[in-house]
Structures are given as structure tokens and as C-alpha cells.
mmCIF file of C-alpha atoms in Angstrom:
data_model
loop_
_atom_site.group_PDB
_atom_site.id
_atom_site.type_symbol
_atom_site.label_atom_id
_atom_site.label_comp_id
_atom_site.label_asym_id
_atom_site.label_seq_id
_atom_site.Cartn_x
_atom_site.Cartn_y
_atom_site.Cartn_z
ATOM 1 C CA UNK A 1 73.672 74.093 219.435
ATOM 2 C CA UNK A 2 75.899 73.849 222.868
ATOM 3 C CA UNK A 3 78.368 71.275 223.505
ATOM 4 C CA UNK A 4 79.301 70.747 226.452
ATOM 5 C CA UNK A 5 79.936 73.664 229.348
ATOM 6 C CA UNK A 6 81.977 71.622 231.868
ATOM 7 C CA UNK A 7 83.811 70.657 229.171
ATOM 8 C CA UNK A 8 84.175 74.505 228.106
ATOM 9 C CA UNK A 9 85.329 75.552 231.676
ATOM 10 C CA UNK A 10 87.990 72.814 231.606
ATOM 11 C CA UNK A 11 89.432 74.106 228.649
ATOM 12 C CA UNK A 12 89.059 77.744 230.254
ATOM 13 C CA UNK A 13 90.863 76.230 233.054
ATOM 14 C CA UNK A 14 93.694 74.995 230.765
ATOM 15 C CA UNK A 15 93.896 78.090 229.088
ATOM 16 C CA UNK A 16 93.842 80.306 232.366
ATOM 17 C CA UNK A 17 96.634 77.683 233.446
ATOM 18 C CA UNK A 18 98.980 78.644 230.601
ATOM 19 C CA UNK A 19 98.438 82.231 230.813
ATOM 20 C CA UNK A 20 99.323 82.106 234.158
ATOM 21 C CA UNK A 21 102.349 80.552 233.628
ATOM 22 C CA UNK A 22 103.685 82.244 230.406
ATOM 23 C CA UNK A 23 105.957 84.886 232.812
ATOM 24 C CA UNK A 24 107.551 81.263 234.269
ATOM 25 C CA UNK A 25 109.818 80.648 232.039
ATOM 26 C CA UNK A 26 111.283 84.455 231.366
ATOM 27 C CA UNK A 27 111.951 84.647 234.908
ATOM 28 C CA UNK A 28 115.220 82.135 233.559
ATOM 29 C CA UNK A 29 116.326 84.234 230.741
ATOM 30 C CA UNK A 30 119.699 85.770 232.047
ATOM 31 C CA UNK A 31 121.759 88.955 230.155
ATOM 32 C CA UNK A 32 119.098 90.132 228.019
ATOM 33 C CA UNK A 33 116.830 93.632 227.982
ATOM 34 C CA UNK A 34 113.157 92.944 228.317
ATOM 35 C CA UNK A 35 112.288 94.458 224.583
ATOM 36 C CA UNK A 36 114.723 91.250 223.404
ATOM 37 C CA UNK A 37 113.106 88.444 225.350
ATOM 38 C CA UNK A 38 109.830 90.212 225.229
ATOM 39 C CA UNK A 39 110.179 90.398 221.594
ATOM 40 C CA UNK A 40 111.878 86.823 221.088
ATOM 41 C CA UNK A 41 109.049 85.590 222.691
ATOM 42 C CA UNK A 42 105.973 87.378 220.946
ATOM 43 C CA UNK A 43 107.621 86.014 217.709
ATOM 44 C CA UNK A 44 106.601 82.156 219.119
ATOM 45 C CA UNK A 45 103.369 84.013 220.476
ATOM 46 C CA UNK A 46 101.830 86.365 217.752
ATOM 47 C CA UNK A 47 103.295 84.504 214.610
ATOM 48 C CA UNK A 48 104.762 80.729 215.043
ATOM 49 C CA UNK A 49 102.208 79.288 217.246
ATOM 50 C CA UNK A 50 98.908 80.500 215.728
ATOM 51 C CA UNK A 51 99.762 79.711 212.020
ATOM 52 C CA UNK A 52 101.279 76.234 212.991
ATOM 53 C CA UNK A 53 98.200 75.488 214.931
ATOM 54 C CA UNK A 54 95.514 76.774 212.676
ATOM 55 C CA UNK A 55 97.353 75.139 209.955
ATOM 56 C CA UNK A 56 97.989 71.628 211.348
ATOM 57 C CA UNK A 57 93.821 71.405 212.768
ATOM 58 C CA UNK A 58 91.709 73.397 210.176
ATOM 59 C CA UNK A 59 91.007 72.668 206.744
ATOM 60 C CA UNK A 60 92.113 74.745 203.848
ATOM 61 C CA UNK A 61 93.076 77.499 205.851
ATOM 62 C CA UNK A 62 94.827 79.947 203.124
ATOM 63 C CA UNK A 63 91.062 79.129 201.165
ATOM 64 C CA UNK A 64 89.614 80.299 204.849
ATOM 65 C CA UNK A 65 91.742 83.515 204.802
ATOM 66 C CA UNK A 66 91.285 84.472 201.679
ATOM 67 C CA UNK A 67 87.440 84.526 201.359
ATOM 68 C CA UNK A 68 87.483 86.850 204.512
ATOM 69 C CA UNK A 69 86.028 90.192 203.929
ATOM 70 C CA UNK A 70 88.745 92.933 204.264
ATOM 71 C CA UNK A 71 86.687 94.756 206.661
ATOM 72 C CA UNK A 72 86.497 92.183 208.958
ATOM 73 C CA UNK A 73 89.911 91.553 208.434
ATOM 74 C CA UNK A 74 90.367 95.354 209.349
ATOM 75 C CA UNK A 75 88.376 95.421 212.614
ATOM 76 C CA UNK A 76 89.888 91.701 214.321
ATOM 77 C CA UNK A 77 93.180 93.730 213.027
ATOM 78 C CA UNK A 78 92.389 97.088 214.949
ATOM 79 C CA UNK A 79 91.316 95.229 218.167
ATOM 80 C CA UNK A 80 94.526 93.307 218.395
ATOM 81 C CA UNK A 81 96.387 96.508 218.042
ATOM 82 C CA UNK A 82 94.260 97.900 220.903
ATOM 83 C CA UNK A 83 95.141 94.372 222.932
ATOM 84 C CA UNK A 84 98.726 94.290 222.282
ATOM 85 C CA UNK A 85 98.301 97.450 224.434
ATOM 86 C CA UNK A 86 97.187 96.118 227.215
ATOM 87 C CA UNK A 87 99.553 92.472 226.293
ATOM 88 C CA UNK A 88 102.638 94.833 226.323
ATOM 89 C CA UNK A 89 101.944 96.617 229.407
ATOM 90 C CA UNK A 90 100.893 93.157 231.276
ATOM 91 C CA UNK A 91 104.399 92.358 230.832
ATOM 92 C CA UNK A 92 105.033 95.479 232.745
ATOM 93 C CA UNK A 93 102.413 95.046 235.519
ATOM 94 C CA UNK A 94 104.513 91.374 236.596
ATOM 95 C CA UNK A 95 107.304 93.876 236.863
ATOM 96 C CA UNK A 96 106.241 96.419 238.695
ATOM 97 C CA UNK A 97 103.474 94.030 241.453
ATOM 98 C CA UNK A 98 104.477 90.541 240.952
ATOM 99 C CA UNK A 99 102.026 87.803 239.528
ATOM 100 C CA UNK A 100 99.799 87.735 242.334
ATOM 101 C CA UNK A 101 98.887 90.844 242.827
ATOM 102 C CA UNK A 102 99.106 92.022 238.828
ATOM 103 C CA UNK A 103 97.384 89.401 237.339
ATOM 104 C CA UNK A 104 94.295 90.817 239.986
ATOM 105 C CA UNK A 105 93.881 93.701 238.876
ATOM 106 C CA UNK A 106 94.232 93.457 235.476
ATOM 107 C CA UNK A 107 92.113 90.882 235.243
ATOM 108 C CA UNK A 108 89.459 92.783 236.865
ATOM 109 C CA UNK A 109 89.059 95.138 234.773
ATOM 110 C CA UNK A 110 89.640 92.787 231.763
ATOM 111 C CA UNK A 111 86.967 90.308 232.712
ATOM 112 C CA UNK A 112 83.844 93.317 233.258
ATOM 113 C CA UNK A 113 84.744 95.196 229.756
ATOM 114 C CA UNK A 114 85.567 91.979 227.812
ATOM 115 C CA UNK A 115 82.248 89.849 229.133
ATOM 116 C CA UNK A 116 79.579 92.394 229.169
ATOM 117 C CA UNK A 117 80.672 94.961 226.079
ATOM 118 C CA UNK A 118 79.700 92.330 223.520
ATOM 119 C CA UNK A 119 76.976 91.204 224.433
ATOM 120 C CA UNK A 120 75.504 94.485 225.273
ATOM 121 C CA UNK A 121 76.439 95.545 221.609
ATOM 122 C CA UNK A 122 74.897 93.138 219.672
ATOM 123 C CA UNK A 123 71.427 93.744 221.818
ATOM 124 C CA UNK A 124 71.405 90.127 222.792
ATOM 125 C CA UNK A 125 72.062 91.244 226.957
ATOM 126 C CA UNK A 126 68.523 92.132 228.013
ATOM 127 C CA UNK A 127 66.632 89.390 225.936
ATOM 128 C CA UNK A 128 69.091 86.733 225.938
ATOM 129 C CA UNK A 129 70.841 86.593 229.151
ATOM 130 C CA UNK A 130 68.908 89.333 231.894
ATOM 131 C CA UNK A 131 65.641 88.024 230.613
ATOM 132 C CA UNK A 132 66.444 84.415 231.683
ATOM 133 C CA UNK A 133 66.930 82.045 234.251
ATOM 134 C CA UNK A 134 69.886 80.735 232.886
ATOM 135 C CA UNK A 135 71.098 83.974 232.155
ATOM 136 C CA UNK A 136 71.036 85.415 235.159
ATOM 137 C CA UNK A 137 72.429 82.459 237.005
ATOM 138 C CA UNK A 138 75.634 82.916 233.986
ATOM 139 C CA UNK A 139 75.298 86.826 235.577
ATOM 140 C CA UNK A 140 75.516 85.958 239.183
ATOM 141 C CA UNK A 141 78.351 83.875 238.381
ATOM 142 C CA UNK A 142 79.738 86.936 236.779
ATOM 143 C CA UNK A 143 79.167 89.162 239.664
ATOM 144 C CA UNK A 144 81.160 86.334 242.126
ATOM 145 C CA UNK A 145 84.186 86.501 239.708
ATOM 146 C CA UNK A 146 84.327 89.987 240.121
ATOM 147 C CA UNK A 147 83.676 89.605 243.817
ATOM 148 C CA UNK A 148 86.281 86.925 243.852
ATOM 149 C CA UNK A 149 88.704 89.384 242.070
ATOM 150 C CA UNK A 150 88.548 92.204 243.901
ATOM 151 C CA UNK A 151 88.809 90.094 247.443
ATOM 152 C CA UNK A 152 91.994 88.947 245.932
ATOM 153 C CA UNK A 153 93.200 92.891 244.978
ATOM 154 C CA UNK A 154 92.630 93.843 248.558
ATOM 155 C CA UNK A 155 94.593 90.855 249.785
ATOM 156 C CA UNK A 156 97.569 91.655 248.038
ATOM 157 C CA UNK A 157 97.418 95.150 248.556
ATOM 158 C CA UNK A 158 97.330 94.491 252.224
ATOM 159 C CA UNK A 159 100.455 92.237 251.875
ATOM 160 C CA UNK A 160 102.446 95.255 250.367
ATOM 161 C CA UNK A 161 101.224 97.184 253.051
ATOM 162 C CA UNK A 162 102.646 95.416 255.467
ATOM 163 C CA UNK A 163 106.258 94.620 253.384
ATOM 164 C CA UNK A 164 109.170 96.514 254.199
ATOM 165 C CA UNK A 165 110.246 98.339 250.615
ATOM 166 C CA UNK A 166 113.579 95.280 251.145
ATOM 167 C CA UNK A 167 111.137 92.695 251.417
ATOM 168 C CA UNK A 168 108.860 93.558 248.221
ATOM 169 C CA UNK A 169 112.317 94.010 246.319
ATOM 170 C CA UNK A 170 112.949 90.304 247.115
ATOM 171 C CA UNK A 171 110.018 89.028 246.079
ATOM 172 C CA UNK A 172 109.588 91.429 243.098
ATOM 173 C CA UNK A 173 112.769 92.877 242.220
ATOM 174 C CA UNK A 174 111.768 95.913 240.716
ATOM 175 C CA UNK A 175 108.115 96.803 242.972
ATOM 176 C CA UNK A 176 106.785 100.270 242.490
ATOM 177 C CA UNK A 177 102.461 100.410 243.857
ATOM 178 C CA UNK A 178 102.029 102.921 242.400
ATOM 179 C CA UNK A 179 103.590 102.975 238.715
ATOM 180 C CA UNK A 180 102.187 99.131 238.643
ATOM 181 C CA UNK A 181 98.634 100.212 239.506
ATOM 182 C CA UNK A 182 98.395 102.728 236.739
ATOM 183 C CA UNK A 183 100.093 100.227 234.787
ATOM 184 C CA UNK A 184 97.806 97.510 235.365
ATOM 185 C CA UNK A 185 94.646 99.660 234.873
ATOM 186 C CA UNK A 186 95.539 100.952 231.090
ATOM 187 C CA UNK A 187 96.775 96.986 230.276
ATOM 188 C CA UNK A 188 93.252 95.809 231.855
ATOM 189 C CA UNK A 189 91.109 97.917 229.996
ATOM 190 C CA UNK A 190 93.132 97.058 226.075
ATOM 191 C CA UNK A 191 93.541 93.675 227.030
ATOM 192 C CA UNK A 192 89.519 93.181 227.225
ATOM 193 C CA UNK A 193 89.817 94.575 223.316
ATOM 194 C CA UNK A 194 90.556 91.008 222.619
ATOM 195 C CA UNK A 195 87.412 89.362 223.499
ATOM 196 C CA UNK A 196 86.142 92.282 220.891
ATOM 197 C CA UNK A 197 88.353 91.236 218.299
ATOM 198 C CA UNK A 198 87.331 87.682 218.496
ATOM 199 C CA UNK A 199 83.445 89.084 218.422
ATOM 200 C CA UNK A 200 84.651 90.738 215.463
ATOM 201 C CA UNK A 201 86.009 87.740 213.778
ATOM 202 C CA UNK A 202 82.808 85.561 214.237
ATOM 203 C CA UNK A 203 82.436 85.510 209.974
ATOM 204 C CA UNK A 204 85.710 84.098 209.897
ATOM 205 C CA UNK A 205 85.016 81.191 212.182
ATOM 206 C CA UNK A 206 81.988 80.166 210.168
ATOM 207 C CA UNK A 207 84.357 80.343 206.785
ATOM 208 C CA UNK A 208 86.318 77.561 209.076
ATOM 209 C CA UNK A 209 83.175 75.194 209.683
ATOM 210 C CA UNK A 210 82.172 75.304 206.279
ATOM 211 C CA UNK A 211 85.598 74.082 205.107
ATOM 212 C CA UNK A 212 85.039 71.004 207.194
ATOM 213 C CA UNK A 213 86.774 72.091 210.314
ATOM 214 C CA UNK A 214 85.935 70.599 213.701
ATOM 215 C CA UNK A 215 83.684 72.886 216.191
ATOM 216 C CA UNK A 216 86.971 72.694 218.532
ATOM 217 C CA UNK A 217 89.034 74.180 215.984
ATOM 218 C CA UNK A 218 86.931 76.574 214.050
ATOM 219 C CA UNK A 219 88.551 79.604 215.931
ATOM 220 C CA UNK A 220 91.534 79.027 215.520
ATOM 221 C CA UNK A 221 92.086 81.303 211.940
ATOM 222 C CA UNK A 222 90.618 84.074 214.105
ATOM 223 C CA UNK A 223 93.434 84.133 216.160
ATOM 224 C CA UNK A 224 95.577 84.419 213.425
ATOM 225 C CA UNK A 225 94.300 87.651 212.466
ATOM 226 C CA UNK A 226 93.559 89.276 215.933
ATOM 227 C CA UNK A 227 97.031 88.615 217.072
ATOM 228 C CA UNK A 228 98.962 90.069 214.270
ATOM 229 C CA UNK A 229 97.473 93.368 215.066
ATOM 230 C CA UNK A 230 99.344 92.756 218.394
ATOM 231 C CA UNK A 231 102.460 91.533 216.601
ATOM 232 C CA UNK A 232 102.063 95.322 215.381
ATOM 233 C CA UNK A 233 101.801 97.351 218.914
ATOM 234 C CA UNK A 234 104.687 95.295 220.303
ATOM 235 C CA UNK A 235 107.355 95.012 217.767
ATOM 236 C CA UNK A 236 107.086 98.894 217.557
ATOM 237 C CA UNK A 237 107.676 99.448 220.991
ATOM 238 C CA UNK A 238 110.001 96.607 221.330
ATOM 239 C CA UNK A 239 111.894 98.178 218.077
ATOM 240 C CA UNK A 240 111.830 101.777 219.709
ATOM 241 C CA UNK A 241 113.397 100.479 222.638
ATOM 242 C CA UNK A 242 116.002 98.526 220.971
ATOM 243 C CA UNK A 243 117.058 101.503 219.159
ATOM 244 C CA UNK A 244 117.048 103.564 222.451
ATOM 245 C CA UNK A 245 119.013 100.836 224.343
ATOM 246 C CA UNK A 246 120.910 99.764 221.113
ATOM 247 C CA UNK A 247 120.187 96.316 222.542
ATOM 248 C CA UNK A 248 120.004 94.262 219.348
ATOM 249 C CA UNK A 249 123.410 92.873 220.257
ATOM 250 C CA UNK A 250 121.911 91.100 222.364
ATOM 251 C CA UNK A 251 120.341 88.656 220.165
ATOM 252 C CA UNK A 252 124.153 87.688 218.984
ATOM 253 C CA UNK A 253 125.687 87.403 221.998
ATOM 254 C CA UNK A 254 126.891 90.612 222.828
ATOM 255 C CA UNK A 255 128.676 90.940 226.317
ATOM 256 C CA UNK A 256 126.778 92.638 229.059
ATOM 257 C CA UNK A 257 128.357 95.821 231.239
ATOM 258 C CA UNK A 258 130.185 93.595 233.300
ATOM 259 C CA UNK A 259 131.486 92.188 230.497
ATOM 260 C CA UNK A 260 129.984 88.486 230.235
ATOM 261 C CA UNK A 261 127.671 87.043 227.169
ATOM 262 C CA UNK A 262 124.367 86.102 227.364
ATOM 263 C CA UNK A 263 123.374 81.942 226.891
ATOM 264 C CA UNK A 264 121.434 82.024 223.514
ATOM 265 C CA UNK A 265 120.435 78.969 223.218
ATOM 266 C CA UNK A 266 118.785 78.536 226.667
ATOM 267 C CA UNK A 267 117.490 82.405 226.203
ATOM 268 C CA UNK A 268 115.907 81.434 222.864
ATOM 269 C CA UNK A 269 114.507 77.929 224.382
ATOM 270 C CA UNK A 270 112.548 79.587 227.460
ATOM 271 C CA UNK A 271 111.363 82.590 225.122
ATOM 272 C CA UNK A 272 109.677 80.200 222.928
ATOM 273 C CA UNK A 273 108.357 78.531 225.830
ATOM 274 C CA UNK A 274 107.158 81.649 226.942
ATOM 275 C CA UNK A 275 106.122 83.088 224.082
ATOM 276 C CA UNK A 276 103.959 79.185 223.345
ATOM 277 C CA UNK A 277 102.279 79.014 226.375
ATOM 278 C CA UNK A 278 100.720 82.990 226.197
ATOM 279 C CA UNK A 279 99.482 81.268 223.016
ATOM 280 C CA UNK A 280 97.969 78.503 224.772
ATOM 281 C CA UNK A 281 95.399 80.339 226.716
ATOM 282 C CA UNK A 282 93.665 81.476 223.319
ATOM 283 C CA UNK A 283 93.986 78.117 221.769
ATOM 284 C CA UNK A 284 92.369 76.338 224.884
ATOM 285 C CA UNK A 285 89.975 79.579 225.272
ATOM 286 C CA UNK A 286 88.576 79.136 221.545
ATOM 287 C CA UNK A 287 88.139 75.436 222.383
ATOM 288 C CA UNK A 288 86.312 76.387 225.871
ATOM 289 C CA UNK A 289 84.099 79.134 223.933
ATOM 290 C CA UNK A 290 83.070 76.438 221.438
ATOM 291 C CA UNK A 291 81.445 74.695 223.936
ATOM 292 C CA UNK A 292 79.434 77.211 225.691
ATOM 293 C CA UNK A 293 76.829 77.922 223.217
ATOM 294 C CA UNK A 294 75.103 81.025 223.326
ATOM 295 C CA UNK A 295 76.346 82.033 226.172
ATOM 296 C CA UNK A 296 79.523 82.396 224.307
ATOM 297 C CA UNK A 297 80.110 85.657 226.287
ATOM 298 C CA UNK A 298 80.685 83.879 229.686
ATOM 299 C CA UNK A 299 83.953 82.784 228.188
ATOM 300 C CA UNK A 300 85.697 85.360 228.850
ATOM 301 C CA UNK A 301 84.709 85.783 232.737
ATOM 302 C CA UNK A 302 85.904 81.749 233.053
ATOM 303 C CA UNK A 303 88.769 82.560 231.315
ATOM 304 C CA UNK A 304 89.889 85.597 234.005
ATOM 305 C CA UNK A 305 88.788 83.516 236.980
ATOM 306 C CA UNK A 306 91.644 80.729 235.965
ATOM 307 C CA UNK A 307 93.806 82.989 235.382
ATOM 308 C CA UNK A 308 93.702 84.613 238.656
ATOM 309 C CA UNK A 309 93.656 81.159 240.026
ATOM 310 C CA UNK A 310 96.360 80.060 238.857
ATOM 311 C CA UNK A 311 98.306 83.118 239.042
ATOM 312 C CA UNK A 312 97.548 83.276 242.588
ATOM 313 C CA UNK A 313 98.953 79.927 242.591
ATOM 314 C CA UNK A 314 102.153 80.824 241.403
ATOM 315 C CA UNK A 315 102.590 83.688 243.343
ATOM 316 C CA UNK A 316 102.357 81.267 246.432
ATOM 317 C CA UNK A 317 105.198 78.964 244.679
ATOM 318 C CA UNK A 318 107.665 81.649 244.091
ATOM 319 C CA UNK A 319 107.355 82.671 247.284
ATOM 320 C CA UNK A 320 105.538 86.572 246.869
ATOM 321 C CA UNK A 321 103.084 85.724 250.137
ATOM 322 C CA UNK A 322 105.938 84.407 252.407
ATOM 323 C CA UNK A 323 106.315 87.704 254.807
ATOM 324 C CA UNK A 324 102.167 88.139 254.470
ATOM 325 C CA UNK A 325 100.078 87.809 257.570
ATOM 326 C CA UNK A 326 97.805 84.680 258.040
ATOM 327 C CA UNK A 327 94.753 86.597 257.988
ATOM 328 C CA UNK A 328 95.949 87.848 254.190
ATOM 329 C CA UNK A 329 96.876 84.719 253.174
ATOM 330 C CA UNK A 330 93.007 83.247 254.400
ATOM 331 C CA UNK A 331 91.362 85.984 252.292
ATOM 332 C CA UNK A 332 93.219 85.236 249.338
ATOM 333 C CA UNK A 333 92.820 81.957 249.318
ATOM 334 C CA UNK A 334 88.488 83.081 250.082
ATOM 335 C CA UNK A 335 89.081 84.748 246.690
ATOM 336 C CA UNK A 336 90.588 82.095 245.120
ATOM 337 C CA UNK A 337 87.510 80.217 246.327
ATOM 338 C CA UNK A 338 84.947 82.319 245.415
ATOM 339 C CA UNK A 339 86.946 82.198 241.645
ATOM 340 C CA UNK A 340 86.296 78.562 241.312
ATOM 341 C CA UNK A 341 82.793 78.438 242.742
ATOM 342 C CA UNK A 342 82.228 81.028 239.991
ATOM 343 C CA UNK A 343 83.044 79.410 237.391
ATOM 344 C CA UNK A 344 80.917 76.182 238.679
ATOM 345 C CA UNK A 345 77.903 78.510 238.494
ATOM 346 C CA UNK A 346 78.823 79.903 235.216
ATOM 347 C CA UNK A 347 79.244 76.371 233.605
ATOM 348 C CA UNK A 348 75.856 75.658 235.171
ATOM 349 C CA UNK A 349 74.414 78.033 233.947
ATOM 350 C CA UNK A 350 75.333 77.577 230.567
ATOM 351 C CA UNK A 351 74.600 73.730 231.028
ATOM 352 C CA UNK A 352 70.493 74.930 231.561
ATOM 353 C CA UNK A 353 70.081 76.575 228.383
ATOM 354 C CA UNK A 354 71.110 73.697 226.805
#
């Protein structure tokens, strides 16, 4: 049965709106390496947050976990591993192009592999979704997004073009093109692993409903499981690079080179902001995907779209498009509007096969 698909692509929205903003509140950390408020934050991200949710709106939720098959626990497991990947180089990508121009084409990448692969697996593409109206109107509003995307991509890569290598240092401090671009390709294709991992966890979710949890909440244990195999890829790195930096100090206060200590209490406050709102975008995008029916799949493309939206969006409050021509500044702001008419088509789309 589907619930209800503009309701689904306003919890996208919500979702794409706190993934988008996640990077926000790290920009305030001050005197710590980036493996210690990367880390800090994945803490809120891959462990807090998804336990204290799952366990404060489903029912029996140990019970849940432990009827779970240990292969399926195995494969939502493996494809968080593969996401933390692409979670741990995102990080990198903001470095490297700035949110604007990052989130873009990672995203792009993301949203193809993560909506299509699935779909396309489980044979339910050329009966299901080619093979009908509905489906194809879901499609078109796939092809749009990616349109959308990639109008965005050239925008900002016509921006940089224009920059003078001292005005993309102050807007993004530490801009390389090309080390972000091969960046942002590896993270786009492991991020999409997590739309994979949630396919994966589908058994899990119906263990949820038959405990008497709420449609809106069923995915939730799912989460749990997919993003402690990212918990795995990133504390290693993080760990390696502590090691290499001998950073840990950090965490205790430990003076910097020019001799002054870092705030902990404000550094631990905006990592656990941080680290909560990256969470956010899979709580709200389990909520969204519980709404959308069969077309489950199209999830994933909403969830891009808002992300690039809103990403865009902040990218134009901290101040990355200042120095760009008008002209730029029109066509990314024709992507951003070809993003949200996407996402209208895709919630209609869904709303016919009701």
C-alpha cells in the first residue's frame, strides 16, 4: 500500500535539508585536526543518534535485532563499509570544492547508481517502472534530476574558472579542482552503496512492523546496522591518522603549534550537532521512503535533488558565488529549478500508482 508521496518528498526535503547542513556547524570547530572532529562527530552520527532513535520510536527493538538473519546482517554491514567510503571522502570533497560545487558532483553520481542499481537487480525495472505510465513519469523525473545536477556542475565549474587561485582560497580555504574532482567521483560512487544497504536490509524492516512499529518508523533498525559498517571505514582511517598526526591530544585539550588550547566544550557541542544532523537525512529519508510505495526506489533521486538544493543554498549564504558572473549565478539557480520541478514530477508520479 502507498501513503502518501507529497508527504514522502517533504520528508526527502527535510532530510536533503539536514544533509546539507551537517558541514555547518564544523566550519566553528577551532584547534582541532579533521580525523578528531570528523571522528567526534561520526560518534553522534554512526552510533548515538541511530540507537537513541530506533530505540525511543520502535517496539522491542533488541527482539527486532536479534531475530535478524546473520546474513543479512552481513550484507547491510558490507554496504555501509562500502558507504563510509564514499561518507569519509565527502568530508574531503567540502574541502577540496566547497559545498556548492561538491555536493554536485557527488550527488550525481550518487543519485544514478543508488536509484537505478536496485531496482534493476531485483528485475522489478522493466515490468514495474519502464512498463508504466507512472513509471516512466517517476523516470523522467529521474532524468531532470540528473539534468538539474549536471547544469549545476557546469555552473560551478565555470565559477572556478573564472576565480583567481586568492579568491577560491577565500571562499574555500584549501581549493584544489582537481584533487576534489577525483575526490568527489570515488565518494559518489560508495556513497550510492547506501541505498544498497538499505535494499539489503528490507527483512529487517518487516521484523520492525510486525513488532507493532509505525510504517514511519519501521526503518529505522536498518539504519542501525548499515551505519555501523561505516562506523568501521571511518574510525580506521580516522585512527590511522591520529596515530600519524599523534593528534589524540587533541581531544584533552592539548595546545596547538602556536601554543593555544582548543575550546572543548564548544568543539564537542558543534560535533554532535554535526555529527546529528548527517543522521537526520536518513531518519527523514526512511520516513520519506515509507511513503512512496513501490516506487520505493525514487527515494533516493528526491533525496539527492534536496540535497543539492539546499547545498546550493548554502553555498550562496557563505558567500562561495560572490566573485561569480551573473550569467553563472542564473544557471545555477536554472538547476536548482529544474531540482525542484523534479522532484514535483517524481512525487506525481508516485501519487498515480497509488
Amino acid at each position: 500500500m502507498i501513503g502518501n508521496p507529497l508527504l514522502g518528498v517533504l520528508f526527502h526535503w527535510l532530510g536533503g535539508l539536514a544533509s546539507a547542513s551537517f558541514y555547518v556547524p564544523f566550519r566553528g570547530v577551532k584547534r582541532w585536526n579533521w580525523e578528531i572532529y570528523w571522528l567526534t562527530g561520526g560518534i553522534f552520527s554512526w552510533v548515538i543518534a541511530p540507537w537513541f532513535f530506533a530505540s525511543v520510536q520502535t517496539n522491542d527493538l533488541m527482539g527486532v535485532m536479534a531475530q535478524v538473519p546473520s546474513s543479512v546482517i552481513g550484507w547491510c554491514v558490507f554496504f555501509g563499509i562500502l558507504w563510509g567510503f564514499g561518507g569519509l571522502t565527502y568530508g574531503l570533497t567540502m574541502r577540496y570544492l566547497g559545498l556548492s560545487l561538491g555536493m554536485a558532483v557527488v550527488l550525481g553520481l550518487c543519485t544514478v547508481f543508488g536509484t537505478l542499481i536496485p531496482p534493476i537487480v531485483d528485475g522489478t525495472f522493466v515490468t514495474e517502472i519502464a512498463g508504466t505510465l507512472h513509471g516512466q513519469i517517476v523516470l523522467l523525473g529521474l532524468a531532470i534530476t540528473v539534468l538539474g545536477i549536471v547544469v549545476v556542475a557546469m555552473a560551478g565549474a565555470r565559477k572556478d574558472e573564472a576565480l583567481s587561485s586568492e579568491q577560491k582560497a577565500a571562499a574555500v580555504a584549501e581549493f584544489d579542482f582537481n584533487k576534489g574532482i577525483a575526490v568527489a567521483i570515488f565518494s559518489g560512487i560508495m556513497s550510492s552503496c547506501f541505498a544498497f544497504g538499505l535494499a539489503a536490509g528490507q527483512q529487517v524492516n518487516e521484523l520492525s512492523r510486525a513488532a507493532g512499529t509505525g510504517p514511519l518508523w519501521v526503518g529505522l533498525p536498518t539504519l542501525c546496522i548499515v551505519m555501523f559498517g561505516g562506523l568501521v571505514t571511518n574510525a580506521l582511517w580516522c585512527a590511522w591518522l591520529i596515530v600519524k598526526n599523534r593528534s589524540a591530544g587533541q581531544w584533552f585539550g592539548a595546545r596547538d603549534a602556536s601554543g593555544q588550547r582548543p575550546a572543548l566544550l564548544p568543539n564537542i557541542l558543534l560535533c554532535a550537532l554535526a555529527g546529528t544532523a548527517w543522521y537526520f537525512q536518513f531518519f527523514f529519508y526512511t520516513m520519506g521512503e515509507s511513503q512512496m510505495g513501490r516506487f520505493g526506489f525514487s527515494s533516493w533521486t528526491l533525496h539527492m535533488a534536496s540535497i543539492i538544493i539546499f547545498g546550493t543554498c548554502w553555498g550562496f549564504a557563505f558567500r562561495e558565488w560572490k566573485d561569480a558572473a551573473p550569467a553563472v549565478r542564473r544557471m545555477v539557480c536554472s538547476g536548482i529549478a529544474l531540482l525542484i520541478l523534479a522532484t514535483l514530477i517524481i512525487g506525481y508520479g508516485n501519487k498515480l500508482a497509488a
